[in-house]
Amino acid sequence: MPGLLLGDEAPNFEADTTQGRIRFHDFLGDSWGILFSHPRDFTPVCTTELGRAAKLAPEFSKRNVKMIALSIDSVPDHLAWSKDINAYNGDQPVEKLPFPIIADKDRELAVKLGMLDPDERDKDGMPLTARVVFIFGPDKKLKLSILYPATTGRNFDEILRVVDSLQLTAYKKVATPVDWKCGDSVMVVPTLPDEEAKKLFPKGVFTKDLPSGKKYLRYTPQPE
């Protein structure tokens, strides 16, 4: 079946975008990447999402994350829509956004990546693109995917939080607990022995006592 699973390598597709033609792997380079799809241009929820994504673009850039959107309309439509998105943000209504938008008018890429929403269709009865988020690591492999229906807008602050967790846990032997935010304590991964944990985390490892007597809830301040 079409679509991507965690650990799959991103397809090295070519596409026309609002910033010219790209080859996806070249676009990503050595950066992390976020590909997020939208059902259609000039639609209300999508406009608010892209507006928020544009506002948060500097935060993603600080984290070495390249952003790219996809919608099933043409580049000229994307450019005209970008004016509305900037106006929604209270900015000058120019055609440029901080990231490119892929033109997938024939839905070829949406089908290949498993992005279509079977329940939402356009006036011609064609399925619309769902609200998919793919996050790729510098190795071009899929680290996270989130799938929303066309009727539910995404939380881009949550996507930023997820990036912080993915980047931290990619390089440190920790996991992030429920509702974690950057700067909060993290959890030591269960596979790490206590003695090794003490060496790796000089700020201390703190274990919560539980009725089972098992010592698996091990916390440590977020490592640098």
Tab-separated table of C-alpha atoms in Angstrom:
chain	number	residue	atom	x	y	z
A	1	MET	CA	0.000	0.000	0.000
A	2	PRO	CA	1.185	3.559	-0.636
A	3	GLY	CA	2.381	5.573	2.300
A	4	LEU	CA	5.361	5.832	4.619
A	5	LEU	CA	6.145	3.951	7.822
A	6	LEU	CA	8.493	5.035	10.590
A	7	GLY	CA	12.060	4.331	9.525
A	8	ASP	CA	11.286	4.453	5.807
A	9	GLU	CA	13.512	6.632	3.675
A	10	ALA	CA	11.811	9.633	2.113
A	11	PRO	CA	11.240	9.176	-1.610
A	12	ASN	CA	13.554	11.395	-3.621
A	13	PHE	CA	10.757	12.902	-5.698
A	14	GLU	CA	10.946	15.929	-7.979
A	15	ALA	CA	8.242	18.572	-7.819
A	16	ASP	CA	7.372	22.096	-8.871
A	17	THR	CA	7.028	24.486	-5.937
A	18	THR	CA	6.536	28.164	-5.233
A	19	GLN	CA	10.332	28.433	-4.993
A	20	GLY	CA	11.127	26.526	-8.181
A	21	ARG	CA	11.606	22.868	-9.011
A	22	ILE	CA	13.124	20.723	-6.282
A	23	ARG	CA	14.506	17.241	-5.749
A	24	PHE	CA	13.462	16.341	-2.224
A	25	HIS	CA	16.736	14.924	-0.903
A	26	ASP	CA	18.662	17.912	-2.254
A	27	PHE	CA	16.117	20.229	-0.639
A	28	LEU	CA	16.589	18.546	2.746
A	29	GLY	CA	20.389	18.422	2.544
A	30	ASP	CA	21.755	17.584	6.010
A	31	SER	CA	18.802	19.195	7.801
A	32	TRP	CA	15.768	17.807	9.534
A	33	GLY	CA	12.643	18.277	7.446
A	34	ILE	CA	8.895	18.676	7.815
A	35	LEU	CA	6.522	17.936	4.950
A	36	PHE	CA	2.935	18.912	5.703
A	37	SER	CA	0.012	18.526	3.312
A	38	HIS	CA	-3.159	20.559	2.855
A	39	PRO	CA	-6.494	19.685	1.248
A	40	ARG	CA	-6.774	22.715	-1.028
A	41	ASP	CA	-5.738	26.334	-1.613
A	42	PHE	CA	-8.028	29.199	-0.569
A	43	THR	CA	-9.677	27.172	2.197
A	44	PRO	CA	-10.203	28.485	5.733
A	45	VAL	CA	-8.481	25.917	7.969
A	46	CYS	CA	-5.483	25.577	5.645
A	47	THR	CA	-5.020	29.344	5.595
A	48	THR	CA	-4.850	29.505	9.400
A	49	GLU	CA	-2.416	26.570	9.494
A	50	LEU	CA	-0.018	28.012	6.938
A	51	GLY	CA	-0.236	31.364	8.685
A	52	ARG	CA	0.833	29.773	11.964
A	53	ALA	CA	3.557	27.770	10.211
A	54	ALA	CA	4.912	30.988	8.709
A	55	LYS	CA	4.965	32.675	12.124
A	56	LEU	CA	6.864	29.741	13.630
A	57	ALA	CA	9.280	29.370	10.714
A	58	PRO	CA	12.140	31.140	12.589
A	59	GLU	CA	11.762	28.659	15.471
A	60	PHE	CA	11.973	25.690	13.116
A	61	SER	CA	14.974	27.275	11.395
A	62	LYS	CA	16.776	27.598	14.757
A	63	ARG	CA	16.389	23.836	15.099
A	64	ASN	CA	17.854	23.167	11.636
A	65	VAL	CA	14.460	22.099	10.284
A	66	LYS	CA	13.441	22.798	6.691
A	67	MET	CA	9.701	23.146	6.110
A	68	ILE	CA	7.798	22.361	2.916
A	69	ALA	CA	4.045	22.264	2.330
A	70	LEU	CA	1.962	20.418	-0.258
A	71	SER	CA	-1.435	21.234	-1.727
A	72	ILE	CA	-3.320	19.875	-4.734
A	73	ASP	CA	-3.365	23.091	-6.743
A	74	SER	CA	-1.002	24.825	-9.157
A	75	VAL	CA	2.003	27.023	-8.417
A	76	PRO	CA	0.137	30.181	-9.617
A	77	ASP	CA	-2.716	29.314	-7.226
A	78	HIS	CA	-0.211	28.754	-4.394
A	79	LEU	CA	1.395	32.151	-5.046
A	80	ALA	CA	-1.951	33.949	-5.070
A	81	TRP	CA	-3.015	32.093	-1.920
A	82	SER	CA	0.241	33.103	-0.204
A	83	LYS	CA	-0.945	36.722	-0.386
A	84	ASP	CA	-4.058	35.786	1.587
A	85	ILE	CA	-1.988	33.856	4.124
A	86	ASN	CA	0.313	36.817	4.726
A	87	ALA	CA	-2.665	39.145	4.986
A	88	TYR	CA	-4.267	36.785	7.526
A	89	ASN	CA	-1.080	37.129	9.590
A	90	GLY	CA	-1.324	40.909	9.425
A	91	ASP	CA	1.693	41.136	7.111
A	92	GLN	CA	2.130	42.590	3.649
A	93	PRO	CA	0.154	40.513	1.112
A	94	VAL	CA	3.144	39.294	-0.870
A	95	GLU	CA	3.496	35.999	-2.734
A	96	LYS	CA	6.438	34.734	-0.693
A	97	LEU	CA	6.243	32.505	2.396
A	98	PRO	CA	9.233	31.308	4.481
A	99	PHE	CA	8.903	27.837	2.917
A	100	PRO	CA	7.920	26.420	-0.489
A	101	ILE	CA	4.546	24.860	-1.343
A	102	ILE	CA	4.561	21.823	-3.629
A	103	ALA	CA	2.110	21.814	-6.546
A	104	ASP	CA	0.500	18.358	-6.644
A	105	LYS	CA	-2.372	19.116	-9.010
A	106	ASP	CA	-2.646	15.530	-10.283
A	107	ARG	CA	-2.409	14.119	-6.734
A	108	GLU	CA	0.487	11.884	-7.792
A	109	LEU	CA	2.583	12.649	-4.720
A	110	ALA	CA	-0.420	12.565	-2.378
A	111	VAL	CA	-1.252	9.058	-3.625
A	112	LYS	CA	2.364	7.899	-3.401
A	113	LEU	CA	2.719	9.099	0.189
A	114	GLY	CA	-0.732	7.914	1.332
A	115	MET	CA	-2.039	11.408	2.006
A	116	LEU	CA	-5.592	11.232	0.601
A	117	ASP	CA	-8.629	11.546	2.888
A	118	PRO	CA	-11.286	9.048	1.705
A	119	ASP	CA	-14.092	10.911	3.476
A	120	GLU	CA	-13.478	14.427	2.158
A	121	ARG	CA	-14.052	15.138	-1.539
A	122	ASP	CA	-14.084	18.165	-3.803
A	123	LYS	CA	-16.964	19.322	-6.026
A	124	ASP	CA	-15.916	16.799	-8.686
A	125	GLY	CA	-15.967	13.899	-6.233
A	126	MET	CA	-12.166	13.617	-6.049
A	127	PRO	CA	-10.659	12.867	-2.609
A	128	LEU	CA	-8.897	15.765	-0.918
A	129	THR	CA	-5.494	15.579	0.705
A	130	ALA	CA	-5.594	14.896	4.450
A	131	ARG	CA	-3.581	16.979	6.909
A	132	VAL	CA	-0.434	14.877	7.132
A	133	VAL	CA	2.772	15.787	8.960
A	134	PHE	CA	5.957	13.897	8.112
A	135	ILE	CA	9.147	14.669	10.041
A	136	PHE	CA	12.396	13.393	8.534
A	137	GLY	CA	15.809	13.217	10.187
A	138	PRO	CA	19.119	14.219	8.592
A	139	ASP	CA	19.400	10.591	7.427
A	140	LYS	CA	16.250	11.199	5.277
A	141	LYS	CA	14.311	8.608	7.292
A	142	LEU	CA	10.823	9.157	8.675
A	143	LYS	CA	10.958	9.878	12.406
A	144	LEU	CA	7.303	10.801	13.016
A	145	SER	CA	4.011	11.000	11.167
A	146	ILE	CA	0.726	12.545	12.255
A	147	LEU	CA	-2.491	12.225	10.255
A	148	TYR	CA	-5.424	14.594	10.732
A	149	PRO	CA	-8.680	14.613	8.770
A	150	ALA	CA	-9.326	17.565	6.475
A	151	THR	CA	-11.785	19.046	8.991
A	152	THR	CA	-9.320	19.323	11.911
A	153	GLY	CA	-6.533	21.898	11.965
A	154	ARG	CA	-3.128	20.990	13.346
A	155	ASN	CA	-1.344	22.454	16.357
A	156	PHE	CA	2.015	23.725	15.099
A	157	ASP	CA	3.218	24.467	18.621
A	158	GLU	CA	2.823	20.733	19.264
A	159	ILE	CA	4.786	19.956	16.101
A	160	LEU	CA	7.580	22.222	17.352
A	161	ARG	CA	7.493	20.444	20.732
A	162	VAL	CA	7.727	17.089	18.968
A	163	VAL	CA	10.783	18.274	17.020
A	164	ASP	CA	12.471	19.212	20.316
A	165	SER	CA	11.758	15.722	21.659
A	166	LEU	CA	12.916	13.941	18.499
A	167	GLN	CA	16.163	15.874	18.359
A	168	LEU	CA	16.903	15.398	22.056
A	169	THR	CA	16.150	11.682	22.110
A	170	ALA	CA	18.069	11.073	18.871
A	171	TYR	CA	21.332	11.985	20.593
A	172	LYS	CA	20.712	11.285	24.299
A	173	LYS	CA	19.610	8.061	26.003
A	174	VAL	CA	16.405	9.597	27.305
A	175	ALA	CA	12.690	9.658	26.530
A	176	THR	CA	10.256	12.534	27.042
A	177	PRO	CA	7.208	11.914	29.271
A	178	VAL	CA	3.637	13.075	28.806
A	179	ASP	CA	3.188	16.825	28.223
A	180	TRP	CA	6.964	17.342	28.247
A	181	LYS	CA	8.276	20.736	27.176
A	182	CYS	CA	11.843	21.766	26.435
A	183	GLY	CA	13.624	22.305	29.770
A	184	ASP	CA	11.495	19.830	31.735
A	185	SER	CA	12.943	16.693	33.301
A	186	VAL	CA	13.213	13.666	31.047
A	187	MET	CA	13.132	9.913	31.621
A	188	VAL	CA	16.080	7.557	31.441
A	189	VAL	CA	15.443	4.854	28.829
A	190	PRO	CA	14.659	1.440	30.406
A	191	THR	CA	17.538	-0.309	28.598
A	192	LEU	CA	20.191	1.802	30.332
A	193	PRO	CA	21.654	0.167	33.503
A	194	ASP	CA	21.651	2.253	36.684
A	195	GLU	CA	25.429	2.499	36.931
A	196	GLU	CA	25.773	3.715	33.360
A	197	ALA	CA	22.920	6.176	33.897
A	198	LYS	CA	24.732	7.722	36.850
A	199	LYS	CA	27.804	8.303	34.677
A	200	LEU	CA	25.855	9.683	31.724
A	201	PHE	CA	23.692	12.038	33.782
A	202	PRO	CA	25.878	13.848	36.346
A	203	LYS	CA	22.955	16.057	37.415
A	204	GLY	CA	21.454	12.990	39.050
A	205	VAL	CA	18.907	10.264	38.393
A	206	PHE	CA	15.777	10.285	40.544
A	207	THR	CA	13.549	7.222	40.850
A	208	LYS	CA	9.886	7.362	41.821
A	209	ASP	CA	8.773	4.721	44.298
A	210	LEU	CA	5.877	2.598	43.049
A	211	PRO	CA	3.656	-0.077	44.670
A	212	SER	CA	5.155	-2.718	42.354
A	213	GLY	CA	8.614	-2.024	43.749
A	214	LYS	CA	9.938	-1.750	40.193
A	215	LYS	CA	12.382	1.089	39.574
A	216	TYR	CA	11.425	1.992	36.020
A	217	LEU	CA	10.312	5.612	36.524
A	218	ARG	CA	13.769	7.214	36.422
A	219	TYR	CA	13.973	10.962	35.857
A	220	THR	CA	16.912	13.254	35.172
A	221	PRO	CA	17.180	16.976	34.344
A	222	GLN	CA	17.222	17.558	30.617
A	223	PRO	CA	20.790	16.992	29.403
A	224	GLU	CA	22.558	19.676	27.396
